[in-house]
Short mmCIF file of C-alpha atoms and ligand atoms in Angstrom, two decimals:
data_model
loop_
_atom_site.label_atom_id
_atom_site.label_comp_id
_atom_site.label_asym_id
_atom_site.label_seq_id
_atom_site.Cartn_x
_atom_site.Cartn_y
_atom_site.Cartn_z
CA UNK A 287 13.78 65.89 -42.35
CA UNK A 288 15.72 67.05 -39.23
CA UNK A 289 13.99 66.43 -35.78
CA UNK A 290 14.18 69.06 -33.43
CA UNK A 291 16.66 67.69 -30.28
CA UNK A 292 14.58 67.83 -27.25
CA UNK A 293 15.78 68.81 -23.84
CA UNK A 294 15.87 65.89 -21.87
CA UNK A 295 13.40 66.54 -18.47
CA UNK A 296 14.59 65.57 -14.89
CA UNK A 297 12.16 66.31 -11.79
CA UNK A 298 13.78 66.29 -8.76
CA UNK A 299 11.31 65.29 -5.75
CA UNK A 300 13.09 65.97 -2.37
CA UNK A 301 11.87 67.61 0.47
CA UNK A 302 15.55 68.45 1.29
CA UNK A 303 15.86 72.21 0.29
CA UNK A 304 19.81 72.17 -0.32
CA UNK A 305 19.84 68.79 -2.17
CA UNK A 306 17.55 69.79 -4.51
CA UNK A 307 19.78 73.00 -4.94
CA UNK A 308 22.69 71.12 -5.60
CA UNK A 309 21.19 68.54 -7.94
CA UNK A 310 19.74 70.83 -10.02
CA UNK A 311 23.21 72.72 -10.11
CA UNK A 312 24.66 70.16 -11.69
CA UNK A 313 21.94 68.68 -13.94
CA UNK A 314 21.54 72.01 -15.27
CA UNK A 315 25.03 72.32 -15.93
CA UNK A 316 24.40 69.45 -18.17
CA UNK A 317 21.84 71.20 -20.50
CA UNK A 318 19.05 69.16 -18.82
CA UNK A 319 15.94 71.16 -17.95
CA UNK A 320 15.17 70.43 -14.13
CA UNK A 321 11.95 70.59 -12.27
CA UNK A 322 11.53 70.70 -8.40
CA UNK A 323 9.18 69.50 -6.01
CA UNK A 324 9.69 69.76 -2.51
CA UNK A 325 6.76 66.76 -1.63
CA UNK A 326 5.20 63.58 -3.34
CA UNK A 327 2.17 64.97 -4.06
CA UNK A 328 3.64 68.02 -5.51
CA UNK A 329 5.80 65.70 -7.56
CA UNK A 330 2.63 64.07 -8.95
CA UNK A 331 1.53 67.22 -10.00
CA UNK A 332 4.68 68.34 -11.40
CA UNK A 333 4.89 64.88 -13.55
CA UNK A 334 1.51 65.13 -15.04
CA UNK A 335 1.81 68.51 -16.21
CA UNK A 336 5.55 68.33 -17.42
CA UNK A 337 5.78 64.54 -18.35
CA UNK A 338 9.66 64.60 -17.49
CA UNK A 339 11.83 61.95 -18.61
CA UNK A 340 13.82 60.98 -15.29
CA UNK A 341 12.59 61.36 -11.78
CA UNK A 342 14.96 61.56 -9.32
CA UNK A 343 12.69 60.42 -6.09
CA UNK A 344 13.35 61.25 -2.27
CA UNK A 345 12.37 58.18 -0.40
CA UNK A 346 11.76 59.49 3.03
CA UNK A 347 9.50 62.74 2.94
CA UNK A 348 6.94 63.94 4.95
CA UNK A 349 3.42 63.17 3.91
CA UNK A 350 3.40 60.86 0.58
CA UNK A 351 6.38 58.38 1.03
CA UNK A 352 8.68 57.65 -2.14
CA UNK A 353 7.55 53.98 -2.30
CA UNK A 354 3.86 55.26 -2.48
CA UNK A 355 4.83 58.10 -4.79
CA UNK A 356 6.33 55.61 -7.43
CA UNK A 357 3.64 53.44 -7.71
CA UNK A 358 1.42 56.69 -8.30
CA UNK A 359 4.19 58.17 -10.90
CA UNK A 360 4.39 54.52 -13.31
CA UNK A 361 0.81 55.08 -13.10
CA UNK A 362 0.87 58.52 -14.54
CA UNK A 363 3.98 58.95 -16.45
CA UNK A 364 5.20 55.30 -16.98
CA UNK A 365 7.83 56.04 -19.34
CA UNK A 366 9.56 57.99 -16.84
CA UNK A 367 12.54 56.59 -15.47
CA UNK A 368 12.54 56.73 -11.50
CA UNK A 369 15.48 56.98 -9.38
CA UNK A 370 14.94 56.11 -6.00
CA UNK A 371 16.94 57.88 -3.30
CA UNK A 372 17.25 57.15 0.37
CA UNK A 373 19.18 57.68 3.42
CA UNK A 374 17.37 54.46 4.99
CA UNK A 375 18.17 51.76 2.52
CA UNK A 376 16.82 48.53 3.53
CA UNK A 377 16.94 45.47 1.57
CA UNK A 378 13.19 45.48 0.88
CA UNK A 379 13.67 49.03 -0.07
CA UNK A 380 15.62 48.26 -2.75
CA UNK A 381 13.41 45.15 -3.96
CA UNK A 382 10.14 46.88 -3.69
CA UNK A 383 11.51 49.95 -5.63
CA UNK A 384 12.63 47.37 -8.40
CA UNK A 385 9.32 45.60 -8.15
CA UNK A 386 7.45 48.73 -8.45
CA UNK A 387 9.41 49.56 -11.90
CA UNK A 388 12.15 51.94 -10.42
CA UNK A 389 14.86 52.56 -12.83
CA UNK A 390 17.51 52.60 -10.36
CA UNK A 391 18.23 52.81 -6.73
CA UNK A 392 20.83 54.84 -4.80
CA UNK A 393 21.67 55.27 -1.38
CA UNK A 394 22.42 58.78 0.37
CA UNK A 395 24.53 59.88 0.96
CA UNK A 396 25.70 59.66 -2.69
CA UNK A 397 28.37 61.18 -5.17
CA UNK A 398 27.16 63.67 -7.48
CA UNK A 399 29.11 62.07 -10.01
CA UNK A 400 27.37 58.82 -9.28
CA UNK A 401 24.22 60.58 -9.60
CA UNK A 402 24.83 62.51 -13.22
CA UNK A 403 26.05 59.39 -14.52
CA UNK A 404 23.27 57.65 -13.43
CA UNK A 405 20.67 59.71 -14.69
CA UNK A 406 22.75 60.14 -18.09
CA UNK A 407 22.00 56.09 -18.28
CA UNK A 408 18.08 56.90 -17.69
CA UNK A 409 18.07 59.39 -19.71
CA UNK A 410 19.41 57.12 -22.50
CA UNK A 411 16.84 54.37 -21.80
CA UNK A 412 14.31 56.63 -21.53
CA UNK A 413 14.62 57.68 -25.32
CA UNK A 414 14.82 54.11 -25.94
CA UNK A 415 11.63 53.33 -24.74
CA UNK A 416 10.28 56.67 -26.63
CA UNK A 417 11.97 55.23 -29.67
CA UNK A 418 10.60 51.33 -29.37
CA UNK A 419 7.09 53.36 -28.16
CA UNK A 420 6.33 50.42 -26.20
CA UNK A 421 4.72 51.41 -22.48
CA UNK A 422 6.29 49.00 -19.66
CA UNK A 423 3.19 47.29 -17.57
CA UNK A 424 3.42 47.97 -14.01
CA UNK A 425 3.26 44.73 -12.50
CA UNK A 426 0.56 43.89 -10.55
CA UNK A 427 2.52 42.90 -7.23
CA UNK A 428 1.71 41.61 -3.72
CA UNK A 429 1.97 43.66 -0.55
CA UNK A 430 3.38 40.62 0.99
CA UNK A 431 6.57 41.52 2.72
CA UNK A 432 9.39 39.44 3.03
CA UNK A 433 10.77 38.71 6.62
CA UNK A 434 13.70 41.25 6.34
CA UNK A 435 16.07 38.52 6.70
CA UNK A 436 18.51 39.30 4.12
CA UNK A 437 21.04 41.62 5.13
CA UNK A 438 23.80 43.38 2.85
CA UNK A 439 24.43 46.94 2.50
CA UNK A 440 27.62 46.28 0.07
CA UNK A 441 27.19 47.70 -3.09
CA UNK A 442 27.53 43.94 -4.65
CA UNK A 443 24.34 42.87 -2.21
CA UNK A 444 22.49 46.24 -3.28
CA UNK A 445 23.07 44.90 -6.78
CA UNK A 446 21.60 41.58 -5.92
CA UNK A 447 18.61 43.08 -4.24
CA UNK A 448 18.16 44.99 -7.36
CA UNK A 449 17.82 41.95 -9.20
CA UNK A 450 15.82 39.81 -7.45
CA UNK A 451 13.24 42.97 -7.72
CA UNK A 452 13.60 42.66 -11.55
CA UNK A 453 12.98 39.56 -11.86
CA UNK A 454 10.51 38.71 -8.64
CA UNK A 455 7.55 39.22 -10.83
CA UNK A 456 8.12 37.53 -14.30
CA UNK A 457 8.51 33.76 -14.57
CA UNK A 458 11.98 33.64 -15.61
CA UNK A 459 14.07 30.88 -14.70
CA UNK A 460 16.46 31.83 -12.42
CA UNK A 461 20.24 30.23 -11.29
CA UNK A 462 21.47 31.24 -8.43
CA UNK A 463 25.32 30.40 -8.34
CA UNK A 464 27.96 31.45 -5.41
CA UNK A 465 30.36 29.30 -2.49
CA UNK A 466 29.01 27.64 0.13
CA UNK A 467 26.94 29.88 2.83
CA UNK A 468 26.25 32.44 0.57
CA UNK A 469 22.88 32.62 0.86
CA UNK A 470 21.35 30.99 -2.61
CA UNK A 471 18.66 29.42 -0.60
CA UNK A 472 17.50 32.64 1.05
CA UNK A 473 17.73 34.63 -2.09
CA UNK A 474 15.81 31.72 -4.02
CA UNK A 475 13.22 32.11 -1.03
CA UNK A 476 13.00 36.38 -1.17
CA UNK A 477 12.55 35.86 -5.09
CA UNK A 478 9.37 33.51 -4.43
CA UNK A 479 8.09 35.49 -2.10
CA UNK A 480 8.20 38.59 -4.06
CA UNK A 481 6.77 36.80 -6.99
CA UNK A 482 3.45 37.04 -8.35
CA UNK A 483 3.38 33.10 -7.15
CA UNK A 484 3.94 34.13 -3.79
CA UNK A 485 0.30 32.66 -2.85
CA UNK A 486 1.06 29.38 -4.45
CA UNK A 487 3.18 26.34 -3.04
CA UNK A 488 7.33 26.47 -2.87
CA UNK A 489 9.22 23.30 -2.59
CA UNK A 490 12.79 23.34 -2.40
CA UNK A 491 14.56 19.91 -3.12
CA UNK A 492 17.76 19.29 -2.26
CA UNK A 493 18.81 17.37 -5.50
CA UNK A 494 22.39 16.21 -3.71
CA UNK A 495 20.33 14.49 -0.40
CA UNK A 496 17.91 12.31 -2.19
CA UNK A 497 19.64 9.27 -4.03
CA UNK A 498 19.68 9.13 -7.68
CA UNK A 499 17.41 5.99 -7.49
CA UNK A 500 14.55 7.87 -5.59
CA UNK A 501 14.77 11.56 -7.34
CA UNK A 502 13.09 10.76 -9.96
CA UNK A 503 10.54 9.21 -8.48
CA UNK A 504 10.63 12.52 -5.69
CA UNK A 505 9.91 14.70 -8.28
CA UNK A 506 7.77 13.19 -11.10
CA UNK A 507 5.95 10.65 -8.80
CA UNK A 508 5.46 7.10 -9.67
CA UNK A 509 2.69 4.81 -10.25
CA UNK A 510 2.33 1.61 -8.27
CA UNK A 511 3.93 -0.90 -8.95
CA UNK A 512 6.54 0.83 -11.22
CA UNK A 513 9.61 -0.51 -9.66
CA UNK A 514 10.61 -2.69 -6.13
CA UNK A 515 9.01 -0.78 -3.59
CA UNK A 516 6.61 1.26 -5.02
CA UNK A 517 3.58 0.14 -3.22
CA UNK A 518 1.27 3.01 -3.91
CA UNK A 519 1.00 5.41 -6.52
CA UNK A 520 2.85 8.57 -5.35
CA UNK A 521 2.06 12.30 -6.61
CA UNK A 522 5.84 14.27 -7.23
CA UNK A 523 6.94 17.41 -6.56
CA UNK A 524 6.14 19.03 -9.55
CA UNK A 525 2.73 18.05 -9.40
CA UNK A 526 2.33 19.03 -6.03
CA UNK A 527 3.70 22.29 -6.78
CA UNK A 528 1.39 23.01 -10.04
CA UNK A 529 0.80 26.95 -10.06
CA UNK A 530 3.62 27.42 -7.58
CA UNK A 531 7.69 27.58 -7.77
CA UNK A 532 10.11 24.71 -7.47
CA UNK A 533 13.33 25.53 -5.94
CA UNK A 534 15.85 22.91 -7.21
CA UNK A 535 19.19 23.22 -5.20
CA UNK A 536 22.63 21.75 -5.66
CA UNK A 537 21.61 21.26 -9.22
CA UNK A 538 25.17 20.45 -10.14
CA UNK A 539 24.54 16.94 -8.27
CA UNK A 540 21.83 15.76 -10.50
CA UNK A 541 22.42 12.86 -12.34
CA UNK A 542 22.52 13.13 -16.21
CA UNK A 543 18.99 11.00 -16.73
CA UNK A 544 17.32 13.24 -14.55
CA UNK A 545 18.65 16.18 -15.99
CA UNK A 546 16.91 15.32 -19.25
CA UNK A 547 13.51 14.75 -17.40
CA UNK A 548 13.89 18.31 -16.03
CA UNK A 549 14.72 19.51 -19.55
CA UNK A 550 11.44 18.33 -20.78
CA UNK A 551 9.43 20.10 -17.77
CA UNK A 552 11.17 22.93 -18.47
CA UNK A 553 10.62 23.11 -22.26
CA UNK A 554 7.28 21.40 -22.88
CA UNK A 555 5.79 21.86 -19.71
CA UNK A 556 5.24 18.47 -19.17
CA UNK A 557 6.30 15.20 -16.92
CA UNK A 558 5.36 12.06 -16.63
CA UNK A 559 5.18 9.51 -13.77
CA UNK A 560 7.99 6.81 -13.51
CA UNK A 561 6.16 4.08 -14.84
CA UNK A 562 3.45 5.83 -16.83
CA UNK A 563 3.16 6.83 -20.25
CA UNK A 564 0.81 9.57 -19.51
CA UNK A 565 1.87 13.01 -19.79
CA UNK A 566 0.90 15.65 -16.96
CA UNK A 567 0.89 18.99 -18.06
CA UNK A 568 2.95 21.35 -15.03
CA UNK A 569 3.01 24.84 -14.73
CA UNK A 570 5.97 25.85 -12.42
CA UNK A 571 8.52 28.13 -12.17
CA UNK A 572 11.73 26.66 -11.90
CA UNK A 573 14.74 28.16 -9.50
CA UNK A 574 18.10 26.29 -9.05
CA UNK A 575 21.33 26.80 -7.49
CA UNK A 576 24.49 25.21 -7.17
CA UNK A 577 27.63 25.72 -5.77
CA UNK A 578 29.33 23.25 -8.77
CA UNK A 579 31.02 25.05 -11.48
CA UNK A 580 28.34 24.32 -14.34
CA UNK A 581 30.43 25.68 -16.80
CA UNK A 582 33.38 22.97 -16.63
CA UNK A 583 30.75 20.16 -15.82
CA UNK A 584 29.13 21.07 -19.06
CA UNK A 585 32.65 20.91 -20.69
CA UNK A 586 33.05 17.79 -19.39
CA UNK A 587 29.53 16.73 -20.57
CA UNK A 588 28.34 15.92 -16.71
CA UNK A 589 26.12 18.63 -16.85
CA UNK A 590 23.89 18.83 -19.72
CA UNK A 591 24.72 21.89 -21.88
CA UNK A 592 21.09 22.38 -23.26
CA UNK A 593 19.61 22.43 -19.77
CA UNK A 594 22.50 24.95 -18.43
CA UNK A 595 21.22 27.42 -20.90
CA UNK A 596 17.76 26.70 -20.01
CA UNK A 597 18.32 27.47 -16.28
CA UNK A 598 20.98 30.06 -16.95
CA UNK A 599 18.24 32.67 -18.26
CA UNK A 600 19.03 34.90 -15.21
CA UNK A 601 21.90 34.54 -13.43
CA UNK A 602 22.06 35.79 -9.98
CA UNK A 603 26.09 35.13 -8.55
CA UNK A 604 26.53 35.66 -5.05
CA UNK A 605 29.83 37.45 -3.86
CA UNK A 606 31.75 35.49 -0.91
CA UNK A 607 31.45 37.47 2.68
CA UNK A 608 35.30 38.54 2.14
CA UNK A 609 34.19 40.48 -1.03
CA UNK A 610 31.83 42.41 0.84
CA UNK A 611 33.34 43.26 4.16
CA UNK A 612 31.52 45.98 4.96
CA UNK A 613 28.79 43.64 5.35
CA UNK A 614 29.94 42.07 8.48
CA UNK A 615 29.22 44.00 11.18
CA UNK A 616 25.80 44.36 10.43
CA UNK A 617 25.47 40.68 9.78
CA UNK A 618 26.84 40.10 13.33
CA UNK A 619 24.01 42.61 14.62
CA UNK A 620 21.42 40.58 12.85
CA UNK A 621 22.65 37.43 13.94
CA UNK A 622 22.57 39.01 17.50
CA UNK A 623 19.07 40.14 17.79
CA UNK A 624 17.43 37.08 16.26
CA UNK A 625 19.34 35.24 18.61
CA UNK A 626 17.85 37.44 21.36
CA UNK A 627 14.57 37.56 19.88
CA UNK A 628 14.42 33.65 19.80
CA UNK A 629 15.66 33.28 23.23
CA UNK A 630 13.65 35.99 24.61
CA UNK A 631 16.65 37.52 26.29
CA UNK A 632 18.48 41.29 25.68
CA UNK A 633 20.78 40.94 22.44
CA UNK A 634 24.40 40.71 23.73
CA UNK A 635 26.99 43.19 21.92
CA UNK A 636 30.17 42.76 20.42
CA UNK A 637 33.14 44.72 21.83
CA UNK A 638 34.90 46.99 19.15
CA UNK A 639 38.10 44.91 19.27
CA UNK A 640 36.77 41.46 18.82
CA UNK A 641 34.75 43.28 15.75
CA UNK A 642 37.58 44.48 14.48
CA UNK A 643 39.48 41.31 14.82
CA UNK A 644 36.46 39.15 12.98
CA UNK A 645 36.75 42.21 10.13
CA UNK A 646 40.03 40.77 9.49
CA UNK A 647 38.48 37.29 8.99
CA UNK A 648 38.00 35.69 5.29
CA UNK A 649 35.32 33.99 6.00
CA UNK A 650 35.68 30.41 4.26
CA UNK A 651 32.18 29.38 5.21
CA UNK A 652 30.73 32.80 4.39
CA UNK A 653 27.51 33.84 6.27
CA UNK A 654 27.00 30.44 7.86
CA UNK A 655 30.25 30.49 9.24
CA UNK A 656 29.66 33.83 10.68
CA UNK A 657 26.36 32.60 11.82
CA UNK A 658 27.71 29.33 13.85
CA UNK A 659 30.76 31.53 15.07
CA UNK A 660 28.73 34.13 16.48
CA UNK A 661 26.01 31.76 18.13
CA UNK A 662 28.88 30.14 19.77
CA UNK A 663 30.63 32.85 20.93
CA UNK A 664 27.34 34.51 22.75
CA UNK A 665 26.88 31.28 24.56
CA UNK A 666 30.10 31.14 25.43
CA UNK A 667 30.70 35.45 26.57
CA UNK A 668 29.14 35.55 30.34
CA UNK A 669 28.79 39.40 29.99
CA UNK A 670 26.72 41.20 27.80
CA UNK A 671 29.45 41.80 25.34
CA UNK A 672 31.38 38.96 23.46
CA UNK A 673 34.85 39.65 24.13
CA UNK A 674 38.00 38.59 21.95
CA UNK A 675 38.47 35.81 24.39
CA UNK A 676 34.94 34.12 23.49
CA UNK A 677 35.73 33.70 19.80
CA UNK A 678 37.49 30.61 19.06
CA UNK A 679 40.93 30.82 19.41
CA UNK A 680 42.22 29.35 16.41
CA UNK A 681 40.78 31.90 14.52
CA UNK A 682 42.17 34.65 17.04
CA UNK A 683 45.43 33.06 16.13
CA UNK A 684 45.17 32.87 12.81
CA UNK A 685 43.98 36.38 12.55
CA UNK A 686 45.17 37.93 15.30
CA UNK A 687 48.91 37.57 14.85
CA UNK A 688 50.99 39.57 13.66
CA UNK A 689 49.87 42.60 13.43
CA UNK A 690 47.04 41.88 15.77
CA UNK A 691 46.65 41.62 19.65
CA UNK A 692 48.51 38.74 21.45
CA UNK A 693 47.17 35.33 22.28
CA UNK A 694 47.94 33.34 25.00
CA UNK A 695 49.14 30.02 24.31
CA UNK A 696 47.01 28.23 26.29
CA UNK A 697 42.71 28.56 26.56
CA UNK A 698 42.67 29.11 29.82
CA UNK A 699 44.44 32.07 30.15
CA UNK A 700 42.87 35.77 29.73
CA UNK A 701 43.66 37.51 26.47
CA UNK A 702 46.86 39.21 27.11
CA UNK A 703 45.92 42.83 25.37
CA UNK A 704 47.69 45.38 27.19
CA UNK A 705 51.16 44.15 25.41
CA UNK A 706 49.48 45.22 22.32
CA UNK A 707 47.92 49.16 22.72
CA UNK A 708 44.66 49.39 21.88
CA UNK A 709 45.11 52.09 19.36
CA UNK A 710 47.01 49.40 17.40
CA UNK A 711 44.39 47.39 17.28
CA UNK A 712 41.56 49.56 16.15
CA UNK A 713 41.70 53.03 16.01
CA UNK A 714 37.70 53.74 15.76
CA UNK A 715 37.28 51.18 18.11
CA UNK A 716 39.66 52.70 20.83
CA UNK A 717 37.91 56.01 20.14
CA UNK A 718 34.80 54.37 20.84
CA UNK A 719 35.96 53.58 23.58
CA UNK A 720 36.98 56.86 25.06
CA UNK A 721 33.98 58.06 24.13
CA UNK A 722 31.93 55.54 26.80
CA UNK A 723 34.41 56.60 29.22
CA UNK A 724 33.87 59.78 28.50
CA UNK A 725 37.64 60.52 28.93
CA UNK A 726 39.04 63.93 27.06
CA UNK A 727 42.46 64.64 27.75
CA UNK A 728 42.02 68.33 26.68
CA UNK A 729 39.03 68.51 29.66
CA UNK A 730 40.17 71.39 31.88
CA UNK A 731 39.45 69.14 35.06
CA UNK A 732 42.27 66.63 33.77
CA UNK A 733 44.90 69.53 32.73
CA UNK A 734 44.04 71.20 36.12
CA UNK A 735 44.72 67.68 38.27
CA UNK A 736 47.80 67.43 35.79
CA UNK A 737 49.23 70.77 36.19
CA UNK A 738 48.47 71.32 39.63
CA UNK A 739 49.26 67.96 41.33
CA UNK A 740 51.18 66.10 38.82
CA UNK A 741 48.40 63.48 37.99
CA UNK A 742 49.27 61.35 35.12
CA UNK A 743 46.11 60.98 33.20
CA UNK A 744 46.87 57.34 31.84
CA UNK A 745 47.36 55.76 35.39
CA UNK A 746 44.30 57.52 36.61
CA UNK A 747 42.06 56.53 33.60
CA UNK A 748 43.78 52.67 34.55
CA UNK A 749 43.41 53.11 38.19
CA UNK A 750 39.77 53.88 37.81
CA UNK A 751 39.43 50.93 35.38
CA UNK A 752 40.84 48.62 37.45
CA UNK A 753 39.08 49.60 40.75
CA UNK A 754 35.57 49.41 38.72
CA UNK A 755 36.74 45.81 37.17
CA UNK A 756 37.30 44.46 40.88
CA UNK A 757 34.10 45.74 42.26
CA UNK A 758 32.54 44.38 39.37
CA UNK A 759 34.23 41.50 39.49
CA UNK A 760 33.44 40.92 43.66
CA UNK A 761 37.28 41.36 44.26
CA UNK A 762 38.14 38.05 42.04
CA UNK A 763 40.92 38.71 40.56
CA UNK A 764 40.74 36.13 37.70
CA UNK A 765 37.51 37.78 36.60
CA UNK A 766 38.76 41.16 36.83
CA UNK A 767 41.57 40.32 34.83
CA UNK A 768 39.40 38.83 32.28
CA UNK A 769 36.90 41.65 32.08
CA UNK A 770 40.15 44.38 31.49
CA UNK A 771 41.64 41.81 28.52
CA UNK A 772 44.77 41.69 30.84
CA UNK A 773 46.79 38.99 32.75
CA UNK A 774 46.35 38.30 36.26
CA UNK A 775 50.21 38.81 36.88
CA UNK A 776 49.73 42.31 35.18
CA UNK A 777 46.74 42.56 37.21
CA UNK A 778 48.23 42.19 40.55
CA UNK A 779 51.18 44.08 39.23
CA UNK A 780 49.00 47.44 38.85
CA UNK A 781 46.95 46.88 42.11
CA UNK A 782 50.44 47.34 43.60
CA UNK A 783 51.24 50.22 41.58
CA UNK A 784 47.88 51.90 42.71
CA UNK A 785 47.48 50.94 45.99
CA UNK A 786 44.38 48.80 45.11
CA UNK A 787 45.12 45.74 47.14
N1 ATP B 129 22.58 38.08 3.48
C1 ATP B 129 22.09 37.35 4.25
N2 ATP B 129 21.44 37.73 5.23
C2 ATP B 129 20.89 37.07 6.71
N3 ATP B 129 21.41 36.04 6.67
C3 ATP B 129 22.02 35.15 5.81
C4 ATP B 129 22.29 36.18 4.57
N4 ATP B 129 23.31 35.10 3.40
C5 ATP B 129 22.81 34.33 4.00
N5 ATP B 129 22.61 34.20 5.57
C6 ATP B 129 22.32 32.87 6.66
O1 ATP B 129 23.50 32.08 6.42
C7 ATP B 129 23.36 30.67 6.26
C8 ATP B 129 23.74 30.18 4.87
O2 ATP B 129 22.44 30.48 3.62
P1 ATP B 129 22.08 29.59 2.62
O3 ATP B 129 22.02 28.02 3.14
O4 ATP B 129 21.20 30.49 2.02
O5 ATP B 129 23.22 29.67 1.92
P2 ATP B 129 23.81 28.53 0.43
O6 ATP B 129 24.38 29.54 -0.17
O7 ATP B 129 22.44 27.97 0.12
O8 ATP B 129 24.77 27.76 1.31
P3 ATP B 129 25.19 26.01 0.40
O9 ATP B 129 25.76 26.15 -1.08
O10 ATP B 129 26.15 25.24 1.38
O11 ATP B 129 24.04 24.70 0.48
C9 ATP B 129 21.53 30.51 6.37
O12 ATP B 129 21.56 30.10 7.83
C10 ATP B 129 21.08 32.01 6.17
O13 ATP B 129 19.56 32.37 6.88
MG1 MG B 130 21.81 26.26 -0.01
#
């Protein structure tokens, strides 16, 4: 018996006519039947009528939003693989999309090749589903919003957000690994906040901070008189957390004897208070994190192999910041805005030169280092903008030379930027600055000044900038030099040259 080959059906829901047209062209080229809908509402009707295998769904549309449509579509056609497309990617959208059962998520503008390969894998997954004849259930999700506090538009972080969405609704144990300061604690909390246990307790235990002889009593409780100092009965964190989520942070620092008990809690769902033979049933979801190399510890027998496999059901490996430098400027912006919110002031900005310099740094302390550095620099910065001189000078020296900007030996001296032309430091930053100043060398006014009066545009602009800085600094040369990023000696020279004394 032969089975007729089915042509895969792809439904494109997007209010952008041009995009629908391009998608239709490339997808039809792959022998897919392509259906189109220009709104979420129309999309639902089409999905009901045609039962597409794959749906490419825009997130931002007039009328029903993509996220809303996604939830309805999952009800109408649970076997369809939905790919959410959006130009407005945020952490929460990615997490939500995956939670609501999207197959994947792609940010606009995208490469048509990428969407093609994604559609292909969605079609493969969809026929797998047909074969298995199973219907994925839509997880019931609370509308609870996480506080949008996780930043990351790099593809590595987008993958992390997808994983959060995929694992949040199940009770699976998640192991979060990554260097110090990469955000393991933040991710654990996001999993909890997006889980079905979000209304239940969440208890984080830092296994490294509790002395070995106390950790068992902390976790499992103890009976009165079970050891010296146990003057009262104590209820442990596992019992307190019944029905909720327990986050075992720094699990690589846990003693072997405690590991055995954790394993039992995980496997049997039961614990014993220290000094008691009674077993108590507990229902907790466990999340764990460490920056220790657990695999090596297993080989060295300092971490139980069976516990390792039990915890490592799903692994979220957080990438170090140096491998996702595209997130740096967004993180800085986020930290500055949060700082402004907390101190009820206007958010400071960061100068393009300072940003260019920070982009060269490798961030061994990851996001925590970035956070501390920005807090510190924002406090030091006197104006509304963080300048190179406000950054820690050791860092400026380390990453700034060579080929970065020259840095003075002494901290009291302003940074001498004029020896290293701006265009050599950061071309994009220089462009932005020109944009702010509205200086266009091809402008008719300048052409006229140049030809009729022999005026040099650079000198003209420099003179105007110095005059402005002197005015802003109330005539104080040290301050003006600082604003301009030049030494006081150079400023004096220029003032003489332009007759600005
Ligand atoms: N993606 C992110 N967006 C915003 N803030 C972040 C992000 N990642 C980390 N942070 C911030 O950086 C700091 C360090 O994060 P966290 O404590 O979660 O790191 P960690 O991986 O647990 O580090 P350690 O291994 O040292 O415990 C926190 O203040 C956290 O809020
Ligand atoms: Mg931590």
